[in-house]
Amino acid sequence: MQPNAVMLAVVLLGNLMLPFASSQNAGFVKSPLSETKLTGDTFELYCEVVGKPPPEIQWWYSEVNRADSFKQLWDGARKRRVAINTAYGTNGVSVLSMTRLTLEDSGTYECRASNDPNRNDLRQNPAITWIRAQATITVLQKPNINASEHIILPLDSPSKPVVLRCNLTTAHWPHTYSFWMKNGQEIPNTRTEQRATTHSITKPRADDSGMYMCVYTFDMAPNGNATIEVKARPEVISHKRSENKNEGENATLYCKSVGYPHPTWLWQKVDGALYKDIDNTTGRFFITTRDNYTELNILNLDITTDPGLYQCNATNRVGNTTKETILRVRSHLAPLWPFLGVLAEIIILVVIIVVYEKRKKPDDFVDDDEPAGPMKTNSTNNHKDKNIRQRNPK
């Protein structure tokens, strides 16, 4: 074989081996975990795989006691209760979620992944071309809990004490204890072993509103709970009452409220009887809102258009509350005003002194160069002394 032919064969062999050298079989980084849920709950299964090229990910399902009959799951299945979100990058990530669980949703859920070029060929054995990771979802009947109706707090008049009630009527397992939660946080000193439990709010205020939940725990099943919404009109408890800035600077106004549900915020500028809505479309006004807090940022203040009265409005399904803020914008020369004032006082004082000196009467001056009368000297005495010295004694 000629040398050129040998070199060509080596190059061709290298090109054929290159895809195999750079490829990587699919493998799981994270696998779905088994869970036990109650009817009406929601679950999420997470699956992450790695490989070169990126593996394809699929979700499959098998009913209880029928592990040999898997069916593929699609996004929007089971009356749109199934959602599948998959993203491919360095790793492939897929999340299977299902809402409003029923007893029939119990079973085995399987994440499959493969980057085999022939993975979808019906002549191939799926057990070889696809790797699998399984999780078992067990759905149990939710216990029956009788709970109080939702409550609206009347904040305009002195409120009477409010009592929230829950009663565990039926459950397939003995419960251990119960406790109360507010906005996802356990309320201290509310644990009890009784089936009937209460929580009292002695002097209801707006900040007592929120999402309350009575929770029952079981040894052999997930916790059961019931939710009671305590609603109230939003009350603005903190806001920027005034703001003093120089033109060209930035200003920040804010409002904070209590009350449930969280309010919808609206910023307005008050001009006499006109209320002008403020939004993020002007390029200089930016509104940031999160739950019970809102912030208005004004960039590059204009002394002619920006000063005035601003108002934040918090509104929910129960009512609304407004608070006002005064924004003052000073000129660029404002920092020089104290110095200019002192300089003006000095100039005025100097002028007064000069005018006073020029208007003095001549009698008030003493001229040392031109004496008022003839000056007396001792010249006569000197002559007498001279004559006396020139006499001769006899």
mmCIF file of C-alpha atoms in Angstrom:
data_model
loop_
_atom_site.group_PDB
_atom_site.id
_atom_site.type_symbol
_atom_site.label_atom_id
_atom_site.label_comp_id
_atom_site.label_asym_id
_atom_site.label_seq_id
_atom_site.Cartn_x
_atom_site.Cartn_y
_atom_site.Cartn_z
ATOM 1 C CA MET A 1 0.000 0.000 0.000
ATOM 2 C CA GLN A 2 1.289 3.405 -0.938
ATOM 3 C CA PRO A 3 2.083 5.902 1.916
ATOM 4 C CA ASN A 4 -0.632 8.269 0.716
ATOM 5 C CA ALA A 5 -3.185 5.473 0.799
ATOM 6 C CA VAL A 6 -2.143 4.554 4.355
ATOM 7 C CA MET A 7 -2.521 8.119 5.514
ATOM 8 C CA LEU A 8 -5.941 8.364 3.855
ATOM 9 C CA ALA A 9 -7.069 5.169 5.575
ATOM 10 C CA VAL A 10 -5.927 6.511 8.952
ATOM 11 C CA VAL A 11 -7.825 9.761 8.409
ATOM 12 C CA LEU A 12 -11.000 7.930 7.378
ATOM 13 C CA LEU A 13 -10.765 5.632 10.397
ATOM 14 C CA GLY A 14 -10.317 8.641 12.685
ATOM 15 C CA ASN A 15 -13.365 10.348 11.228
ATOM 16 C CA LEU A 16 -15.411 7.208 11.760
ATOM 17 C CA MET A 17 -14.287 6.895 15.392
ATOM 18 C CA LEU A 18 -14.769 10.606 16.206
ATOM 19 C CA PRO A 19 -18.558 10.455 16.866
ATOM 20 C CA PHE A 20 -18.041 7.501 19.183
ATOM 21 C CA ALA A 21 -15.221 9.270 21.015
ATOM 22 C CA SER A 22 -17.321 12.400 21.615
ATOM 23 C CA SER A 23 -20.610 10.633 22.446
ATOM 24 C CA GLN A 24 -21.809 9.822 25.968
ATOM 25 C CA ASN A 25 -24.546 7.432 26.970
ATOM 26 C CA ALA A 26 -27.581 8.850 28.716
ATOM 27 C CA GLY A 27 -27.520 8.820 32.500
ATOM 28 C CA PHE A 28 -29.695 10.146 35.326
ATOM 29 C CA VAL A 29 -28.498 13.093 37.399
ATOM 30 C CA LYS A 30 -31.727 13.279 39.438
ATOM 31 C CA SER A 31 -34.570 10.783 39.511
ATOM 32 C CA PRO A 32 -38.249 11.217 40.550
ATOM 33 C CA LEU A 33 -39.126 10.383 44.160
ATOM 34 C CA SER A 34 -42.130 8.429 45.429
ATOM 35 C CA GLU A 35 -44.796 10.334 47.373
ATOM 36 C CA THR A 36 -48.039 9.784 49.266
ATOM 37 C CA LYS A 37 -50.748 12.382 48.645
ATOM 38 C CA LEU A 38 -54.386 13.057 49.511
ATOM 39 C CA THR A 39 -57.239 13.511 47.074
ATOM 40 C CA GLY A 40 -57.377 17.079 45.797
ATOM 41 C CA ASP A 41 -53.649 17.602 46.324
ATOM 42 C CA THR A 42 -50.915 18.268 43.729
ATOM 43 C CA PHE A 43 -47.643 16.457 43.067
ATOM 44 C CA GLU A 44 -44.498 17.166 40.998
ATOM 45 C CA LEU A 45 -41.937 14.664 39.729
ATOM 46 C CA TYR A 46 -38.481 15.886 38.690
ATOM 47 C CA CYS A 47 -36.141 14.172 36.258
ATOM 48 C CA GLU A 48 -32.692 15.332 35.051
ATOM 49 C CA VAL A 49 -30.489 13.451 32.578
ATOM 50 C CA VAL A 50 -27.104 13.949 30.934
ATOM 51 C CA GLY A 51 -25.568 12.639 27.719
ATOM 52 C CA LYS A 52 -24.126 13.528 24.305
ATOM 53 C CA PRO A 53 -26.094 14.212 22.248
ATOM 54 C CA PRO A 54 -28.725 15.438 24.760
ATOM 55 C CA PRO A 55 -31.135 12.570 25.534
ATOM 56 C CA GLU A 56 -34.841 12.703 24.764
ATOM 57 C CA ILE A 57 -37.066 12.510 27.868
ATOM 58 C CA GLN A 58 -40.501 10.887 28.066
ATOM 59 C CA TRP A 59 -43.001 10.196 30.875
ATOM 60 C CA TRP A 60 -44.953 6.941 31.202
ATOM 61 C CA TYR A 61 -47.589 5.653 33.637
ATOM 62 C CA SER A 62 -48.763 2.291 34.905
ATOM 63 C CA GLU A 63 -51.776 1.613 37.124
ATOM 64 C CA VAL A 64 -51.425 -0.053 40.510
ATOM 65 C CA ASN A 65 -50.608 -3.785 40.223
ATOM 66 C CA ARG A 66 -50.189 -3.471 36.443
ATOM 67 C CA ALA A 67 -46.493 -2.769 36.055
ATOM 68 C CA ASP A 68 -46.427 -4.494 32.678
ATOM 69 C CA SER A 69 -48.868 -2.083 30.979
ATOM 70 C CA PHE A 70 -47.258 1.356 30.734
ATOM 71 C CA LYS A 71 -48.882 4.131 28.754
ATOM 72 C CA GLN A 72 -47.154 7.327 27.680
ATOM 73 C CA LEU A 73 -48.271 10.585 29.332
ATOM 74 C CA TRP A 74 -48.669 13.809 27.335
ATOM 75 C CA ASP A 75 -48.927 17.438 28.336
ATOM 76 C CA GLY A 76 -52.607 18.293 28.905
ATOM 77 C CA ALA A 77 -53.720 14.702 29.573
ATOM 78 C CA ARG A 78 -56.371 13.697 32.133
ATOM 79 C CA LYS A 79 -58.609 16.666 31.423
ATOM 80 C CA ARG A 80 -55.657 19.061 31.480
ATOM 81 C CA ARG A 81 -54.625 18.034 34.976
ATOM 82 C CA VAL A 82 -51.243 16.830 33.647
ATOM 83 C CA ALA A 83 -48.508 19.336 32.767
ATOM 84 C CA ILE A 84 -45.097 18.345 31.382
ATOM 85 C CA ASN A 85 -42.337 20.945 31.047
ATOM 86 C CA THR A 86 -39.064 19.848 29.459
ATOM 87 C CA ALA A 87 -35.932 21.859 28.633
ATOM 88 C CA TYR A 88 -32.786 20.706 26.834
ATOM 89 C CA GLY A 89 -29.366 22.244 27.384
ATOM 90 C CA THR A 90 -26.162 20.833 28.796
ATOM 91 C CA ASN A 91 -28.507 18.540 30.726
ATOM 92 C CA GLY A 92 -32.082 17.600 29.935
ATOM 93 C CA VAL A 93 -34.606 18.536 32.631
ATOM 94 C CA SER A 94 -38.274 17.547 32.764
ATOM 95 C CA VAL A 95 -40.988 18.169 35.376
ATOM 96 C CA LEU A 96 -44.266 16.241 35.492
ATOM 97 C CA SER A 97 -47.003 17.870 37.604
ATOM 98 C CA MET A 98 -50.591 16.818 38.253
ATOM 99 C CA THR A 99 -53.366 18.722 40.044
ATOM 100 C CA ARG A 100 -56.674 17.819 41.712
ATOM 101 C CA LEU A 101 -55.581 14.264 42.445
ATOM 102 C CA THR A 102 -58.072 11.409 42.547
ATOM 103 C CA LEU A 103 -57.724 7.881 43.878
ATOM 104 C CA GLU A 104 -57.317 6.653 40.264
ATOM 105 C CA ASP A 105 -54.110 8.710 39.911
ATOM 106 C CA SER A 106 -52.252 6.233 42.146
ATOM 107 C CA GLY A 107 -49.670 4.182 40.271
ATOM 108 C CA THR A 108 -46.110 4.023 38.946
ATOM 109 C CA TYR A 109 -44.732 7.011 37.050
ATOM 110 C CA GLU A 110 -41.640 6.475 34.926
ATOM 111 C CA CYS A 111 -39.093 8.887 33.456
ATOM 112 C CA ARG A 112 -37.450 7.467 30.326
ATOM 113 C CA ALA A 113 -34.385 8.917 28.612
ATOM 114 C CA SER A 114 -32.360 7.924 25.553
ATOM 115 C CA ASN A 115 -29.931 9.437 23.042
ATOM 116 C CA ASP A 116 -29.710 6.256 20.947
ATOM 117 C CA PRO A 117 -30.210 7.268 17.282
ATOM 118 C CA ASN A 118 -32.510 4.227 16.821
ATOM 119 C CA ARG A 119 -34.467 4.696 20.037
ATOM 120 C CA ASN A 120 -37.813 5.131 18.250
ATOM 121 C CA ASP A 121 -37.316 2.209 15.879
ATOM 122 C CA LEU A 122 -40.072 -0.306 16.653
ATOM 123 C CA ARG A 123 -37.677 -3.137 15.894
ATOM 124 C CA GLN A 124 -35.426 -2.101 18.787
ATOM 125 C CA ASN A 125 -35.920 -3.369 22.334
ATOM 126 C CA PRO A 126 -37.002 -0.340 24.466
ATOM 127 C CA ALA A 127 -35.499 -1.952 27.547
ATOM 128 C CA ILE A 128 -32.066 -1.601 25.920
ATOM 129 C CA THR A 129 -32.347 1.753 24.129
ATOM 130 C CA TRP A 130 -34.084 3.618 26.994
ATOM 131 C CA ILE A 131 -32.969 4.085 30.606
ATOM 132 C CA ARG A 132 -35.730 4.350 33.199
ATOM 133 C CA ALA A 133 -36.337 5.818 36.657
ATOM 134 C CA GLN A 134 -39.594 5.107 38.493
ATOM 135 C CA ALA A 135 -41.578 6.715 41.335
ATOM 136 C CA THR A 136 -44.732 5.439 43.038
ATOM 137 C CA ILE A 137 -47.538 7.890 43.754
ATOM 138 C CA THR A 138 -50.068 6.775 46.356
ATOM 139 C CA VAL A 139 -53.265 8.833 46.630
ATOM 140 C CA LEU A 140 -55.344 8.418 49.811
ATOM 141 C CA GLN A 141 -58.809 9.685 50.621
ATOM 142 C CA LYS A 142 -58.681 13.118 52.212
ATOM 143 C CA PRO A 143 -60.156 13.267 55.729
ATOM 144 C CA ASN A 144 -63.352 15.258 56.203
ATOM 145 C CA ILE A 145 -62.864 18.469 58.216
ATOM 146 C CA ASN A 146 -65.716 20.868 58.964
ATOM 147 C CA ALA A 147 -64.384 24.421 59.128
ATOM 148 C CA SER A 148 -65.740 27.938 59.716
ATOM 149 C CA GLU A 149 -66.857 30.049 56.800
ATOM 150 C CA HIS A 150 -64.610 32.801 55.450
ATOM 151 C CA ILE A 151 -64.731 36.003 57.547
ATOM 152 C CA ILE A 152 -64.546 39.715 56.692
ATOM 153 C CA LEU A 153 -63.333 41.970 59.517
ATOM 154 C CA PRO A 154 -65.337 45.214 59.948
ATOM 155 C CA LEU A 155 -62.568 47.733 60.654
ATOM 156 C CA ASP A 156 -64.730 50.883 60.663
ATOM 157 C CA SER A 157 -66.251 50.037 64.054
ATOM 158 C CA PRO A 158 -64.939 48.284 67.167
ATOM 159 C CA SER A 159 -64.647 44.620 66.169
ATOM 160 C CA LYS A 160 -65.969 41.772 68.266
ATOM 161 C CA PRO A 161 -63.755 38.766 68.974
ATOM 162 C CA VAL A 162 -63.514 36.271 66.125
ATOM 163 C CA VAL A 163 -63.388 32.504 66.720
ATOM 164 C CA LEU A 164 -62.171 30.119 64.006
ATOM 165 C CA ARG A 165 -63.369 26.501 64.321
ATOM 166 C CA CYS A 166 -62.373 23.141 62.823
ATOM 167 C CA ASN A 167 -63.687 19.638 63.537
ATOM 168 C CA LEU A 168 -62.274 16.375 62.183
ATOM 169 C CA THR A 169 -65.404 14.307 61.450
ATOM 170 C CA THR A 170 -64.088 11.318 59.468
ATOM 171 C CA ALA A 171 -60.639 9.907 58.747
ATOM 172 C CA HIS A 172 -59.323 6.477 57.729
ATOM 173 C CA TRP A 173 -56.498 6.707 60.272
ATOM 174 C CA PRO A 174 -56.281 7.865 63.894
ATOM 175 C CA HIS A 175 -54.931 11.409 64.158
ATOM 176 C CA THR A 176 -52.108 12.363 66.535
ATOM 177 C CA TYR A 177 -52.626 16.094 67.096
ATOM 178 C CA SER A 178 -53.702 19.319 65.367
ATOM 179 C CA PHE A 179 -52.404 22.881 65.203
ATOM 180 C CA TRP A 180 -53.184 26.226 63.544
ATOM 181 C CA MET A 181 -51.192 28.104 60.910
ATOM 182 C CA LYS A 182 -51.368 31.666 59.560
ATOM 183 C CA ASN A 183 -49.894 32.494 56.149
ATOM 184 C CA GLY A 184 -47.835 29.294 56.195
ATOM 185 C CA GLN A 185 -46.397 29.779 59.699
ATOM 186 C CA GLU A 186 -47.453 27.717 62.726
ATOM 187 C CA ILE A 187 -49.183 29.754 65.441
ATOM 188 C CA PRO A 188 -47.519 29.038 68.800
ATOM 189 C CA ASN A 189 -49.425 27.274 71.586
ATOM 190 C CA THR A 190 -52.200 25.955 69.348
ATOM 191 C CA ARG A 191 -51.415 22.216 69.416
ATOM 192 C CA THR A 192 -54.089 19.916 70.790
ATOM 193 C CA GLU A 193 -55.088 16.247 70.609
ATOM 194 C CA GLN A 194 -58.798 17.057 70.338
ATOM 195 C CA ARG A 195 -60.718 16.507 67.103
ATOM 196 C CA ALA A 196 -62.481 19.856 67.577
ATOM 197 C CA THR A 197 -60.131 22.829 67.727
ATOM 198 C CA THR A 198 -60.579 26.614 67.828
ATOM 199 C CA HIS A 199 -58.447 29.730 67.441
ATOM 200 C CA SER A 200 -59.595 33.111 68.825
ATOM 201 C CA ILE A 201 -58.727 36.633 67.663
ATOM 202 C CA THR A 202 -59.716 38.839 70.599
ATOM 203 C CA LYS A 203 -59.252 42.301 69.066
ATOM 204 C CA PRO A 204 -59.279 41.875 65.277
ATOM 205 C CA ARG A 205 -57.262 44.368 63.242
ATOM 206 C CA ALA A 206 -56.249 44.533 59.614
ATOM 207 C CA ASP A 207 -52.940 42.788 60.312
ATOM 208 C CA ASP A 208 -54.884 39.853 61.836
ATOM 209 C CA SER A 209 -56.315 39.052 58.412
ATOM 210 C CA GLY A 210 -54.740 36.321 56.323
ATOM 211 C CA MET A 211 -54.917 32.672 55.312
ATOM 212 C CA TYR A 212 -55.600 30.507 58.377
ATOM 213 C CA MET A 213 -55.312 26.731 58.294
ATOM 214 C CA CYS A 214 -56.134 24.012 60.804
ATOM 215 C CA VAL A 215 -53.799 21.028 60.309
ATOM 216 C CA TYR A 216 -54.368 17.445 61.505
ATOM 217 C CA THR A 217 -51.444 15.019 61.641
ATOM 218 C CA PHE A 218 -51.589 11.236 61.195
ATOM 219 C CA ASP A 219 -49.080 8.451 61.784
ATOM 220 C CA MET A 220 -49.727 6.543 58.556
ATOM 221 C CA ALA A 221 -50.914 9.296 56.198
ATOM 222 C CA PRO A 222 -50.093 12.857 55.098
ATOM 223 C CA ASN A 223 -51.428 15.785 57.096
ATOM 224 C CA GLY A 224 -55.005 16.855 56.474
ATOM 225 C CA ASN A 225 -56.027 20.509 56.575
ATOM 226 C CA ALA A 226 -58.805 23.001 56.023
ATOM 227 C CA THR A 227 -58.415 26.657 55.086
ATOM 228 C CA ILE A 228 -60.282 29.696 56.447
ATOM 229 C CA GLU A 229 -59.755 33.095 54.851
ATOM 230 C CA VAL A 230 -59.970 36.094 57.187
ATOM 231 C CA LYS A 231 -60.286 39.151 54.943
ATOM 232 C CA ALA A 232 -59.925 42.861 55.684
ATOM 233 C CA ARG A 233 -59.721 46.127 53.797
ATOM 234 C CA PRO A 234 -56.083 47.120 53.194
ATOM 235 C CA GLU A 235 -54.735 49.647 55.668
ATOM 236 C CA VAL A 236 -51.656 51.691 54.729
ATOM 237 C CA ILE A 237 -49.502 51.624 57.864
ATOM 238 C CA SER A 238 -46.358 53.269 56.494
ATOM 239 C CA HIS A 239 -45.636 55.705 53.673
ATOM 240 C CA LYS A 240 -43.272 58.523 52.673
ATOM 241 C CA ARG A 241 -45.060 61.658 53.872
ATOM 242 C CA SER A 242 -42.767 64.099 52.043
ATOM 243 C CA GLU A 243 -39.614 64.113 49.965
ATOM 244 C CA ASN A 244 -37.230 67.035 49.268
ATOM 245 C CA LYS A 245 -34.882 66.683 46.304
ATOM 246 C CA ASN A 246 -32.854 68.797 43.871
ATOM 247 C CA GLU A 247 -33.661 68.874 40.172
ATOM 248 C CA GLY A 248 -31.807 66.199 38.236
ATOM 249 C CA GLU A 249 -31.759 63.819 41.221
ATOM 250 C CA ASN A 250 -33.888 60.674 41.714
ATOM 251 C CA ALA A 251 -36.765 60.403 44.193
ATOM 252 C CA THR A 252 -38.286 57.317 45.859
ATOM 253 C CA LEU A 253 -41.814 57.237 47.322
ATOM 254 C CA TYR A 254 -43.249 54.139 49.012
ATOM 255 C CA CYS A 255 -46.332 52.728 50.778
ATOM 256 C CA LYS A 256 -46.786 49.631 52.938
ATOM 257 C CA SER A 257 -50.089 48.060 53.968
ATOM 258 C CA VAL A 258 -51.662 45.277 55.992
ATOM 259 C CA GLY A 259 -54.824 43.403 55.094
ATOM 260 C CA TYR A 260 -55.844 40.329 53.144
ATOM 261 C CA PRO A 261 -56.007 39.615 50.247
ATOM 262 C CA HIS A 262 -52.892 41.517 49.145
ATOM 263 C CA PRO A 263 -53.959 44.742 47.424
ATOM 264 C CA THR A 264 -53.652 46.009 43.901
ATOM 265 C CA TRP A 265 -51.575 49.206 43.984
ATOM 266 C CA LEU A 266 -52.167 52.378 41.961
ATOM 267 C CA TRP A 267 -50.014 55.527 41.934
ATOM 268 C CA GLN A 268 -51.509 58.861 40.910
ATOM 269 C CA LYS A 269 -50.410 62.489 40.776
ATOM 270 C CA VAL A 270 -52.987 64.952 42.124
ATOM 271 C CA ASP A 271 -53.377 68.204 40.199
ATOM 272 C CA GLY A 272 -56.250 70.133 41.701
ATOM 273 C CA ALA A 273 -59.330 68.039 41.002
ATOM 274 C CA LEU A 274 -57.505 65.877 38.428
ATOM 275 C CA TYR A 275 -55.917 62.502 39.227
ATOM 276 C CA LYS A 276 -53.337 61.370 36.671
ATOM 277 C CA ASP A 277 -52.434 57.655 36.731
ATOM 278 C CA ILE A 278 -48.721 56.821 36.783
ATOM 279 C CA ASP A 279 -47.275 53.735 35.081
ATOM 280 C CA ASN A 280 -43.944 52.423 33.781
ATOM 281 C CA THR A 281 -44.358 53.657 30.208
ATOM 282 C CA THR A 282 -42.936 57.182 30.537
ATOM 283 C CA GLY A 283 -39.273 56.195 30.868
ATOM 284 C CA ARG A 284 -38.723 58.211 34.083
ATOM 285 C CA PHE A 285 -41.362 56.668 36.381
ATOM 286 C CA PHE A 286 -40.849 53.092 37.610
ATOM 287 C CA ILE A 287 -43.265 51.260 39.947
ATOM 288 C CA THR A 288 -42.179 48.181 41.912
ATOM 289 C CA THR A 289 -44.842 46.166 43.763
ATOM 290 C CA ARG A 290 -44.662 43.015 45.874
ATOM 291 C CA ASP A 291 -47.648 41.873 47.944
ATOM 292 C CA ASN A 292 -48.284 44.578 50.553
ATOM 293 C CA TYR A 293 -45.507 46.991 49.485
ATOM 294 C CA THR A 294 -45.160 49.398 46.564
ATOM 295 C CA GLU A 295 -42.443 51.814 45.502
ATOM 296 C CA LEU A 296 -42.459 54.683 43.004
ATOM 297 C CA ASN A 297 -39.081 55.778 41.604
ATOM 298 C CA ILE A 298 -38.811 59.034 39.630
ATOM 299 C CA LEU A 299 -35.597 59.564 37.664
ATOM 300 C CA ASN A 300 -33.963 62.870 36.681
ATOM 301 C CA LEU A 301 -36.412 65.153 38.488
ATOM 302 C CA ASP A 302 -37.872 68.074 36.530
ATOM 303 C CA ILE A 303 -38.467 71.200 38.629
ATOM 304 C CA THR A 304 -41.351 72.346 36.417
ATOM 305 C CA THR A 305 -43.425 69.139 36.132
ATOM 306 C CA ASP A 306 -42.523 66.754 38.972
ATOM 307 C CA PRO A 307 -43.200 68.694 42.204
ATOM 308 C CA GLY A 308 -46.630 68.166 43.700
ATOM 309 C CA LEU A 309 -48.933 65.774 45.531
ATOM 310 C CA TYR A 310 -48.656 62.030 44.876
ATOM 311 C CA GLN A 311 -51.118 59.384 46.054
ATOM 312 C CA CYS A 312 -50.825 55.607 46.536
ATOM 313 C CA ASN A 313 -54.058 53.595 46.443
ATOM 314 C CA ALA A 314 -54.355 50.054 47.868
ATOM 315 C CA THR A 315 -57.442 48.120 46.737
ATOM 316 C CA ASN A 316 -58.624 44.551 47.360
ATOM 317 C CA ARG A 317 -62.009 42.808 47.218
ATOM 318 C CA VAL A 318 -63.026 44.267 50.589
ATOM 319 C CA GLY A 319 -62.193 47.968 50.092
ATOM 320 C CA ASN A 320 -59.441 50.505 49.468
ATOM 321 C CA THR A 321 -57.216 53.010 51.272
ATOM 322 C CA THR A 322 -55.194 55.977 49.991
ATOM 323 C CA LYS A 323 -52.258 57.980 51.348
ATOM 324 C CA GLU A 324 -50.612 61.133 49.996
ATOM 325 C CA THR A 325 -46.993 62.251 49.681
ATOM 326 C CA ILE A 326 -45.650 65.739 48.923
ATOM 327 C CA LEU A 327 -42.678 65.920 46.556
ATOM 328 C CA ARG A 328 -40.641 69.146 46.551
ATOM 329 C CA VAL A 329 -37.993 69.777 43.897
ATOM 330 C CA ARG A 330 -35.404 72.534 44.441
ATOM 331 C CA SER A 331 -33.286 74.394 41.905
ATOM 332 C CA HIS A 332 -29.638 73.568 41.210
ATOM 333 C CA LEU A 333 -28.733 76.799 43.046
ATOM 334 C CA ALA A 334 -30.481 75.703 46.235
ATOM 335 C CA PRO A 335 -27.233 74.551 47.924
ATOM 336 C CA LEU A 336 -25.733 78.025 47.254
ATOM 337 C CA TRP A 337 -28.592 79.962 48.839
ATOM 338 C CA PRO A 338 -27.140 80.022 52.405
ATOM 339 C CA PHE A 339 -23.768 81.239 51.062
ATOM 340 C CA LEU A 340 -25.416 83.856 48.851
ATOM 341 C CA GLY A 341 -27.464 85.070 51.809
ATOM 342 C CA VAL A 342 -24.359 85.567 53.974
ATOM 343 C CA LEU A 343 -22.559 87.270 51.068
ATOM 344 C CA ALA A 344 -25.489 89.643 50.542
ATOM 345 C CA GLU A 345 -25.498 90.574 54.262
ATOM 346 C CA ILE A 346 -21.762 91.358 54.121
ATOM 347 C CA ILE A 347 -22.189 93.535 51.001
ATOM 348 C CA ILE A 348 -25.066 95.467 52.587
ATOM 349 C CA LEU A 349 -23.044 96.028 55.773
ATOM 350 C CA VAL A 350 -20.047 97.327 53.793
ATOM 351 C CA VAL A 351 -22.277 99.735 51.826
ATOM 352 C CA ILE A 352 -23.825 101.064 55.034
ATOM 353 C CA ILE A 353 -20.379 101.712 56.530
ATOM 354 C CA VAL A 354 -19.108 103.506 53.398
ATOM 355 C CA VAL A 355 -22.211 105.710 53.158
ATOM 356 C CA TYR A 356 -21.993 106.537 56.848
ATOM 357 C CA GLU A 357 -18.331 107.556 56.600
ATOM 358 C CA LYS A 358 -18.916 109.776 53.574
ATOM 359 C CA ARG A 359 -21.825 111.640 55.205
ATOM 360 C CA LYS A 360 -19.976 112.604 58.428
ATOM 361 C CA LYS A 361 -19.826 116.405 59.273
ATOM 362 C CA PRO A 362 -16.448 118.255 58.830
ATOM 363 C CA ASP A 363 -16.468 119.250 62.580
ATOM 364 C CA ASP A 364 -16.221 115.612 63.416
ATOM 365 C CA PHE A 365 -12.719 115.464 61.850
ATOM 366 C CA VAL A 366 -9.393 116.716 63.387
ATOM 367 C CA ASP A 367 -6.747 117.929 60.860
ATOM 368 C CA ASP A 368 -3.274 117.666 62.438
ATOM 369 C CA ASP A 369 -1.510 119.289 59.444
ATOM 370 C CA GLU A 370 -3.222 122.755 59.758
ATOM 371 C CA PRO A 371 -3.491 123.910 63.432
ATOM 372 C CA ALA A 372 -6.415 126.188 64.330
ATOM 373 C CA GLY A 373 -4.276 129.074 65.860
ATOM 374 C CA PRO A 374 -0.673 130.403 65.935
ATOM 375 C CA MET A 375 1.691 128.049 67.550
ATOM 376 C CA LYS A 376 3.769 129.213 70.513
ATOM 377 C CA THR A 377 7.450 128.535 70.503
ATOM 378 C CA ASN A 378 10.291 129.110 72.906
ATOM 379 C CA SER A 379 12.322 131.193 70.382
ATOM 380 C CA THR A 380 12.190 134.376 72.613
ATOM 381 C CA ASN A 381 13.561 132.523 75.513
ATOM 382 C CA ASN A 382 16.330 131.238 73.337
ATOM 383 C CA HIS A 383 17.288 134.822 72.319
ATOM 384 C CA LYS A 384 17.276 135.957 75.913
ATOM 385 C CA ASP A 385 19.475 133.152 76.849
ATOM 386 C CA LYS A 386 21.819 134.099 73.998
ATOM 387 C CA ASN A 387 22.044 137.755 75.118
ATOM 388 C CA ILE A 388 22.701 136.754 78.654
ATOM 389 C CA ARG A 389 25.621 134.584 77.589
ATOM 390 C CA GLN A 390 27.184 137.387 75.491
ATOM 391 C CA ARG A 391 27.456 139.919 78.359
ATOM 392 C CA ASN A 392 30.923 140.591 79.854
ATOM 393 C CA PRO A 393 31.226 140.857 83.588
ATOM 394 C CA LYS A 394 32.612 144.107 84.863
#
